Amino acid sequence: MLTVKSFPALFFHYKADVADGNVLISFLNEAEAVPGLHCHSLGQDPQSLFDHLHTSDGAKLKDFLLNKDQSHPAWDLSLLYDNTHWIEIRGNATLSQGTITEGAGMILPAGEKIAALEKSEIQLASLNELHNLIINFSTMLVQASSTEVPQAIQLTLQRLGEYAGVDRVYIFEHDQSLDVVNNTYEWCNEGTSPEIENLQGIPFDLVPRWKEKFALNEYVYIPLISEIASEYIAEKEILEPQGIISLLALPMFYGSRFYGFIGFDAVRQQRVWNDEHIALLRLAGEIISGTINRARFETELIDARQQAEEANHAKSEFLATMSHEIRTPMNAILGFSEILLNTAENDQNKTYLNAVLSSGKTLLALINDILDLSKIEAGQLEINEEPVDLKIVFQEISQVFLPKVDEKQLYLQINLPDGLPDRMVLDDVRLRQILFNIIGNAVKFTHEGGVKVNVTFSEAEGAGGFIDLSISVADTGIGIPEGAIRKIFQSFFQVEGSNTRKYDGTGLGLAISQKLVQIMGGRLQVESKVGEGSTFTIVLPGLERTEAMPEVKDSFDWSGVEVKFDGSTILVVDDVDFNRELVKSFLKSHKLTVLEARSGIEGVELCNACKPQLVLMDLRMPQMNGYDATEIRRSQTNTAHIPVVAFTASSMKHDEPRIRKLFTDYVRKPISRNELVRVLTRYLPHELLSVHSPVQNNSGDDLHISAQQRNAILQLWNEAGLQQKLNQLLHFMDIELLEDFIRELEFTARQFALHQLVDLLELLRQDKNKFDFENYHIHISKLAALIDQFHSLK
Ligand code: ADP
């Protein structure tokens, strides 16, 4: 029986004074309206009811008790008690006198309306949570690199699964060509068995309802698998064995293409989904499919780039190997031509041999160009930085081009700015290579006017001491058509036209120059107008100034010197007969005994038996290669001390460290007699004998110089100790000494109009720049003879 006591409503009487805001409450029964709310819990102070209510709710209740709104003596409020329970308070003011209001009321647990409100709050909170979850994993998926994506998706599925309280979350991707679906990602709750392996290549037609719905961008929601209608029995047969109770599957699209679906299985208990959740989960599916596709494209791009790089690398390796293969026979062609040229008596034969030699050198230059390019492309070209004096570089370059410039009646002007640092850190060899190409082109493609080289510099931004350098080469030549300007930096490109054949060249110069400038951290620009000329500008930023002096290069001319090796024995190990033959021919007149071995094994045996003073070792040989043979020789104490010089046709950078480590020294094929002799002098005792022949002076009678001229030059000659320098220079071409020598003589020679001397000095400078040892020897001997004449003149 429902009594007032057991009825969950707490009745009360109240008296309120509007004047002082006091409210007195007294409970009339002992019921508990909601847990914790009965007359005892509020104890002696029923007014503490206000404190248990939410702040604004307490104030609201007080207002009604005070009957502030006189028009509504009866009221009904829904309030939150102790922040946990919704209660309903109804009251009625029965008496109002002056400032005093009296009345009665009742407190009830919240009714249906409140319960619904509470539920929607929970739902809202849950949607909020899903919202946040989606935002979080979207950030994670967007930030993941293509290799991190699978892991990020796996984590996303787990988070979604845990949030939704389901047991399996998975992704199926649709294979359009076969019309099958493949399970590509799966997360399973603990205790739920994975199914991914069983769910590969499932014909999509097995679940026609799904296919249709997905095509219409609708989802599949099966609240209870057990209740699947009999017409979809195939579905049931797939789903039931997996222990699934309810399922939600949402289609995923990439662009407008159906891409697959994301599914949620409840295995332990039924999961009921509402529309709001489904809408948000669809969004999650779209984000995931976008991420998977983004990663796939990225991976495809990376793979494609890698393949292209590999192909490029293979091409470069191929070119490098080919050049290596070509250099080997070049060894014989150039080597034997050189020998024949020295022995040929007949002038016509000499002409032919000169042609062979010069074509061979051109071919070698071309091979070297190709090799440079392939090295650059294979990333094997390194920059060797060293102190460089730009003044010297330009002086030397201009000397090289002057004969051609004169022949074409052009001008070549080089303008160096005031204050240009004496030395800066650069790759001397590569800079010269670039300038040779560009100035060479300018001279080649100009027929009237000439070439101006302008050097400018400015302080680089940032740390002091660095400069930005700009070198522009402007010509007044044929110019480059607009459409070709971008192409001239491509390998083998030459501007087409009736004139093309007139110019030699390979079309590699600019491709190499541009890449070299880029490796040096700079850029190469061009401006040109047909018929007016072209300007190429090399910009090299951030070059370091330096006080250090450029290294003196080891360049001697052994051709003007007879080297006697005191009968040493050397062993040549090479499987190619003509290579050994060539070495023997080169060394014929040098008093050396040359032993020969055709293989690494034979080389090791001969080395043991004969103990030569030096071994010249080919690297690539059948059976035992040069590396192995040298290792063996080194490991044997009786031969370990013998220097072994590698004799290699390789020009690949990666071979070099190994060669340097194992061998005492190395020479590259094709070798010249000079190079070979030079290397041998480093390790074998020898004597140097000058062979300069007495110069035939047929100009003696023409030497009309005054006593003043003669005295001036001889005075300088004696004061500057020039005879001693000349004696040295007659033995070999020492670049620094020669530069010194020329500089010291030149001024006086010009001042006193000693034309023959001026001309000879000019020629010597050209020989030096071109390393033209043959002519150098002739010219320095002529100079010696000329000075002898000055001395002998009375
Ligand atoms: P090469 O000079 O061996 O042909 P390059 O790579 O140095 O190869 O130059 C490519 C092409 O660019 C040349 O064949 C020529 O058509 C054009 N070119 C380069 N420099 C100039 C220039 N200063 N004036 C006119 N054309 C030029």
XYZ file of C-alpha atoms in Angstrom, residues 177-639:
463
model
C 39.661 -5.162 -62.034
C 38.579 -8.418 -60.351
C 35.507 -7.055 -58.557
C 36.646 -8.620 -55.293
C 37.131 -7.103 -51.866
C 40.218 -7.660 -49.705
C 40.473 -7.131 -45.982
C 43.523 -4.857 -45.695
C 43.362 -3.587 -42.107
C 41.842 -5.116 -39.006
C 41.756 -4.357 -35.300
C 40.333 -6.933 -32.859
C 39.377 -6.554 -29.243
C 41.043 -8.936 -26.815
C 39.481 -12.356 -27.063
C 38.101 -11.777 -30.571
C 39.727 -13.824 -33.272
C 41.211 -12.013 -36.303
C 39.643 -12.803 -39.648
C 41.850 -10.830 -42.013
C 43.562 -13.901 -43.465
C 40.265 -15.567 -44.344
C 38.858 -12.502 -45.974
C 40.957 -12.030 -49.077
C 39.645 -11.968 -52.618
C 35.971 -12.170 -51.606
C 33.824 -11.773 -54.742
C 31.810 -8.635 -54.223
C 28.819 -10.299 -55.849
C 28.536 -12.592 -52.815
C 26.942 -9.707 -50.936
C 24.720 -8.117 -53.609
C 22.790 -6.049 -51.109
C 26.005 -4.443 -49.900
C 27.169 -3.791 -53.422
C 23.916 -2.052 -54.316
C 23.808 0.026 -51.154
C 27.424 1.096 -51.421
C 26.875 2.074 -55.050
C 24.172 4.457 -53.791
C 26.493 5.709 -51.061
C 24.310 4.062 -48.393
C 25.536 2.100 -45.394
C 24.703 -1.442 -44.279
C 23.451 -1.791 -40.722
C 22.475 -5.217 -39.451
C 21.231 -4.915 -35.833
C 21.055 -8.699 -35.408
C 22.826 -11.098 -37.751
C 20.542 -13.880 -36.528
C 17.589 -11.999 -37.934
C 18.952 -11.516 -41.456
C 16.147 -12.205 -43.923
C 16.335 -15.493 -45.769
C 16.897 -13.768 -49.128
C 20.311 -12.646 -47.833
C 21.312 -16.080 -46.606
C 24.790 -15.783 -48.240
C 25.545 -12.833 -45.975
C 24.485 -14.805 -42.958
C 26.734 -17.676 -43.996
C 29.742 -15.387 -44.133
C 28.987 -13.400 -40.975
C 27.672 -15.943 -38.548
C 30.777 -18.184 -38.466
C 32.733 -15.089 -37.404
C 30.535 -14.901 -34.309
C 29.193 -11.481 -35.242
C 25.985 -10.336 -33.500
C 25.499 -6.930 -35.090
C 27.341 -5.066 -37.797
C 27.711 -1.661 -39.348
C 29.531 -1.173 -42.677
C 30.051 2.253 -44.246
C 31.183 2.840 -47.815
C 34.376 4.787 -48.487
C 34.939 6.843 -51.607
C 38.049 8.376 -53.009
C 36.887 11.241 -55.173
C 33.856 9.803 -56.867
C 35.270 6.284 -57.019
C 33.989 3.621 -54.632
C 37.079 2.585 -52.798
C 35.970 0.092 -50.131
C 34.291 0.066 -46.772
C 34.959 0.362 -43.089
C 33.113 -2.073 -40.823
C 32.327 -2.432 -37.106
C 31.455 -5.885 -35.716
C 29.920 -6.472 -32.312
C 30.725 -10.007 -31.232
C 29.960 -10.124 -27.507
C 26.781 -8.122 -27.412
C 24.508 -6.250 -29.705
C 25.556 -2.724 -30.635
C 22.892 -0.195 -31.507
C 23.973 2.739 -33.706
C 22.145 6.002 -34.161
C 22.221 8.311 -37.187
C 24.496 10.916 -35.665
C 27.181 8.344 -34.883
C 26.862 6.854 -38.315
C 27.299 10.256 -39.955
C 30.468 10.904 -37.973
C 31.825 7.417 -38.665
C 31.298 7.955 -42.378
C 33.444 11.020 -42.098
C 36.085 8.925 -40.318
C 35.935 6.426 -43.205
C 36.486 9.168 -45.768
C 39.486 10.488 -43.885
C 40.987 7.018 -43.679
C 40.469 6.273 -47.364
C 41.965 9.637 -48.293
C 45.004 8.833 -46.209
C 45.460 5.354 -47.671
C 45.284 6.740 -51.182
C 47.573 9.623 -50.438
C 50.161 7.186 -49.055
C 49.744 4.938 -52.093
C 50.385 7.773 -54.533
C 53.317 8.970 -52.514
C 54.826 5.497 -52.476
C 54.257 5.146 -56.207
C 55.934 8.502 -56.770
C 58.866 7.577 -54.555
C 59.207 4.216 -56.334
C 59.053 5.882 -59.722
C 61.684 8.386 -58.704
C 63.867 5.643 -57.284
C 63.525 3.651 -60.486
C 64.419 6.683 -62.541
C 67.402 7.334 -60.299
C 68.488 3.710 -60.529
C 68.156 3.791 -64.300
C 70.145 6.989 -64.388
C 72.748 5.517 -62.130
C 72.941 2.375 -64.288
C 73.351 4.579 -67.338
C 76.134 6.517 -65.667
C 77.847 3.314 -64.564
C 77.517 1.995 -68.081
C 79.015 5.138 -69.532
C 81.826 5.042 -67.029
C 82.549 1.394 -67.825
C 82.374 2.094 -71.528
C 84.763 4.973 -71.212
C 87.027 2.680 -69.278
C 86.845 0.107 -72.037
C 87.553 2.756 -74.636
C 90.473 4.193 -72.709
C 92.242 0.837 -72.757
C 92.631 0.606 -76.550
C 93.327 4.342 -76.583
C 96.395 3.464 -74.595
C 97.770 1.556 -77.554
C 96.618 4.060 -80.176
C 98.079 7.123 -78.511
C 101.108 5.382 -77.090
C 102.279 3.760 -80.288
C 101.488 6.835 -82.363
C 103.730 8.809 -80.056
C 106.513 6.271 -80.462
C 106.090 6.104 -84.224
C 106.020 9.864 -84.523
C 109.375 10.055 -82.815
C 110.885 7.481 -85.115
C 109.160 8.315 -88.426
C 111.483 9.804 -91.024
C 109.083 10.372 -93.859
C 107.213 13.688 -93.673
C 103.974 12.289 -95.018
C 104.030 9.551 -92.402
C 104.615 12.186 -89.790
C 101.602 14.125 -91.036
C 99.454 11.005 -90.874
C 100.707 10.165 -87.424
C 100.090 13.680 -86.226
C 96.520 13.359 -87.469
C 96.115 10.024 -85.640
C 97.552 11.534 -82.489
C 95.427 14.639 -82.614
C 92.229 12.702 -83.420
C 93.097 10.327 -80.606
C 93.475 13.238 -78.212
C 90.136 14.679 -79.347
C 88.519 11.312 -78.791
C 90.082 11.120 -75.364
C 88.791 14.611 -74.545
C 85.317 13.531 -75.599
C 85.523 10.407 -73.481
C 86.662 12.516 -70.561
C 83.690 14.836 -71.078
C 81.259 11.920 -71.108
C 82.971 10.530 -68.091
C 82.692 13.837 -66.265
C 79.011 13.997 -67.039
C 78.359 10.451 -65.898
C 80.375 11.044 -62.773
C 78.305 14.131 -62.007
C 75.075 12.259 -62.620
C 76.198 9.322 -60.508
C 77.030 11.813 -57.734
C 80.676 10.834 -57.824
C 82.225 14.099 -58.773
C 83.726 15.878 -55.843
C 84.876 19.431 -55.627
C 88.479 19.978 -54.506
C 88.678 23.322 -52.855
C 91.987 25.109 -52.672
C 93.304 28.656 -52.617
C 92.986 30.111 -56.114
C 94.418 33.336 -57.485
C 91.858 34.536 -60.030
C 94.349 36.904 -61.632
C 96.572 33.996 -62.528
C 93.632 31.936 -63.746
C 92.500 34.666 -66.122
C 96.004 35.503 -67.225
C 96.579 31.921 -68.189
C 93.231 31.469 -69.824
C 93.637 34.575 -71.909
C 97.044 33.384 -73.053
C 95.499 30.166 -74.273
C 92.848 31.935 -76.315
C 94.979 34.797 -77.610
C 96.323 32.986 -80.693
C 92.803 32.055 -81.778
C 91.503 35.521 -80.979
C 94.321 37.065 -83.041
C 93.722 34.684 -85.882
C 90.070 35.679 -86.014
C 90.965 39.339 -85.527
C 88.805 39.643 -82.442
C 89.484 41.254 -79.095
C 89.531 39.506 -75.734
C 89.193 41.872 -72.823
C 89.372 40.726 -69.240
C 88.294 43.246 -66.624
C 89.179 42.440 -63.043
C 87.784 44.821 -60.435
C 89.938 46.844 -58.085
C 90.246 45.230 -54.706
C 89.545 41.706 -55.957
C 90.873 39.456 -53.169
C 94.223 37.911 -54.062
C 93.057 34.438 -53.289
C 89.785 32.705 -52.599
C 88.819 29.107 -51.922
C 87.608 27.380 -55.087
C 88.076 24.293 -57.205
C 90.793 25.566 -59.518
C 90.582 22.743 -62.060
C 86.799 22.855 -62.354
C 86.671 26.642 -62.515
C 89.155 26.572 -65.371
C 87.120 23.860 -67.070
C 83.996 26.041 -66.882
C 85.798 29.164 -68.092
C 87.474 27.269 -70.935
C 84.098 26.033 -72.114
C 82.358 29.361 -71.929
C 85.153 31.602 -73.205
C 85.949 28.904 -75.798
C 82.350 29.033 -77.042
C 82.367 32.821 -77.074
C 85.499 32.870 -79.241
C 84.195 30.016 -81.380
C 80.836 31.605 -82.132
C 82.108 35.162 -82.682
C 83.371 36.409 -86.029
C 83.443 40.127 -85.548
C 84.031 42.253 -82.488
C 85.164 40.140 -79.586
C 84.726 38.849 -76.087
C 84.619 40.774 -72.828
C 85.035 39.024 -69.502
C 83.818 41.084 -66.572
C 84.534 40.007 -63.041
C 82.649 41.647 -60.184
C 82.350 40.812 -56.527
C 80.517 41.950 -53.436
C 80.637 41.140 -49.760
C 78.439 38.117 -49.018
C 75.649 38.519 -46.529
C 76.216 37.126 -43.056
C 79.619 36.260 -41.630
C 82.479 38.472 -42.823
C 85.299 37.391 -45.058
C 83.095 35.786 -47.707
C 82.364 37.216 -51.122
C 79.844 36.686 -53.896
C 81.630 36.422 -57.213
C 80.179 37.004 -60.644
C 81.986 36.360 -63.921
C 80.231 37.379 -67.096
C 81.464 36.466 -70.546
C 79.888 38.660 -73.219
C 80.504 38.140 -76.903
C 79.400 39.903 -80.058
C 78.850 36.608 -81.872
C 76.057 34.817 -83.663
C 73.773 34.645 -80.604
C 71.325 31.921 -79.673
C 67.720 31.723 -80.903
C 65.184 32.241 -78.142
C 63.697 28.778 -78.466
C 67.099 27.156 -78.025
C 68.247 29.071 -74.982
C 66.778 26.646 -72.480
C 68.095 23.653 -74.388
C 71.739 24.579 -74.706
C 72.407 23.199 -71.234
C 71.171 19.759 -72.249
C 73.773 17.135 -73.102
C 74.650 16.909 -76.790
C 72.438 19.830 -77.754
C 73.763 22.133 -80.421
C 71.800 24.896 -82.043
C 70.706 23.709 -85.440
C 71.328 25.777 -88.506
C 73.209 26.021 -91.681
C 76.303 26.944 -89.738
C 76.283 24.149 -87.226
C 78.706 21.941 -89.071
C 81.180 24.707 -89.327
C 81.860 24.588 -85.583
C 83.286 21.584 -83.934
C 82.246 20.538 -80.481
C 80.172 17.887 -78.854
C 77.382 19.772 -77.188
C 78.612 18.646 -73.771
C 80.515 21.707 -72.653
C 77.611 23.723 -71.294
C 75.882 20.695 -69.743
C 79.051 19.965 -67.794
C 79.707 23.610 -66.984
C 76.231 24.145 -65.620
C 76.403 21.072 -63.445
C 79.848 21.993 -62.180
C 78.699 25.494 -61.290
C 75.743 23.974 -59.437
C 77.962 21.546 -57.527
C 80.066 24.549 -56.550
C 76.899 26.094 -55.113
C 76.396 28.632 -57.863
C 74.383 29.175 -61.019
C 75.028 29.750 -64.683
C 72.789 32.171 -66.577
C 72.583 33.206 -70.176
C 71.135 36.082 -72.164
C 71.373 36.156 -75.894
C 70.046 37.746 -79.066
C 70.548 36.296 -82.488
C 73.008 38.349 -84.487
C 73.967 40.488 -81.495
C 75.734 38.157 -79.146
C 75.475 36.219 -75.904
C 76.346 36.828 -72.288
C 76.964 33.896 -69.982
C 77.186 34.744 -66.281
C 78.642 32.491 -63.638
C 77.531 33.399 -60.140
C 79.420 31.817 -57.264
C 78.112 32.972 -53.885
C 79.785 32.757 -50.500
C 83.424 32.224 -51.509
C 85.936 32.346 -48.709
C 88.863 34.738 -48.871
C 92.130 33.155 -47.905
C 95.717 34.102 -47.191
C 96.963 30.609 -48.030
C 99.029 30.243 -51.193
C 97.985 28.068 -54.129
C 99.746 24.746 -54.206
C 102.493 24.451 -56.788
C 101.531 21.715 -59.209
C 104.003 19.032 -60.022
C 104.445 19.581 -63.749
C 107.778 18.784 -65.202
C 108.754 18.155 -68.710
C 110.697 15.001 -68.971
C 110.729 15.126 -72.713
C 113.490 17.653 -72.689
C 115.506 15.623 -70.302
C 117.166 12.303 -70.581
C 116.497 10.147 -67.552
C 118.967 7.367 -66.854
C 117.673 4.760 -64.402
C 120.959 3.077 -63.515
C 119.891 -0.327 -64.768
C 116.993 -0.943 -62.389
C 114.629 -3.813 -63.118
C 110.890 -3.309 -63.304
C 108.175 -5.890 -63.722
C 105.154 -5.125 -65.908
C 102.122 -7.275 -65.098
C 99.398 -6.960 -67.742
C 97.390 -9.523 -69.660
C 97.176 -7.313 -72.744
C 100.262 -7.847 -74.914
C 100.339 -4.401 -76.446
C 100.192 -2.696 -73.068
C 103.377 -4.440 -72.021
C 104.883 -3.769 -75.401
C 104.093 -0.085 -75.043
C 105.750 0.186 -71.667
C 108.821 -1.551 -73.049
C 108.951 0.799 -76.018
C 108.578 3.858 -73.843
C 111.397 2.755 -71.608
C 113.719 1.457 -74.281
C 116.169 4.328 -74.032
C 116.060 4.635 -70.254
C 118.431 1.915 -69.191
C 115.889 -0.240 -67.478
C 115.368 -3.977 -67.569
C 111.699 -4.666 -68.155
C 110.329 -8.052 -67.101
C 106.871 -9.113 -68.213
C 104.111 -11.186 -66.627
C 100.780 -11.962 -68.285
C 98.718 -12.592 -65.165
C 98.530 -11.894 -61.458
C 99.808 -15.385 -60.634
C 102.770 -15.099 -62.966
C 103.425 -11.641 -61.545
C 103.637 -12.933 -57.976
C 105.973 -15.748 -59.056
C 108.279 -13.453 -61.026
C 108.294 -10.936 -58.213
C 109.498 -13.630 -55.808
C 112.063 -14.967 -58.200
C 113.552 -11.741 -59.545
C 112.893 -9.102 -56.852
C 112.426 -6.191 -59.248
C 112.872 -2.629 -57.972
C 109.302 -1.732 -58.975
C 106.167 -3.442 -60.230
C 103.730 -1.887 -62.685
C 100.473 -3.769 -62.080
C 97.392 -3.863 -64.275
C 94.194 -4.159 -62.193
C 91.767 -6.125 -64.309
C 93.208 -9.459 -65.315
C 91.667 -12.903 -65.656
C 92.322 -15.509 -62.898
C 94.063 -13.289 -60.404
C 93.487 -9.560 -60.613
C 95.957 -6.859 -59.701
C 94.478 -6.256 -56.256
C 94.880 -9.889 -55.189
C 98.349 -10.185 -56.677
C 99.421 -7.049 -54.811
C 97.930 -8.290 -51.530
C 99.941 -11.504 -51.862
C 103.129 -9.663 -52.673
C 102.632 -7.400 -49.698
C 102.059 -10.277 -47.344
C 105.362 -11.909 -48.281
C 108.209 -10.401 -46.322
C 110.775 -10.768 -49.084
C 108.712 -8.717 -51.548
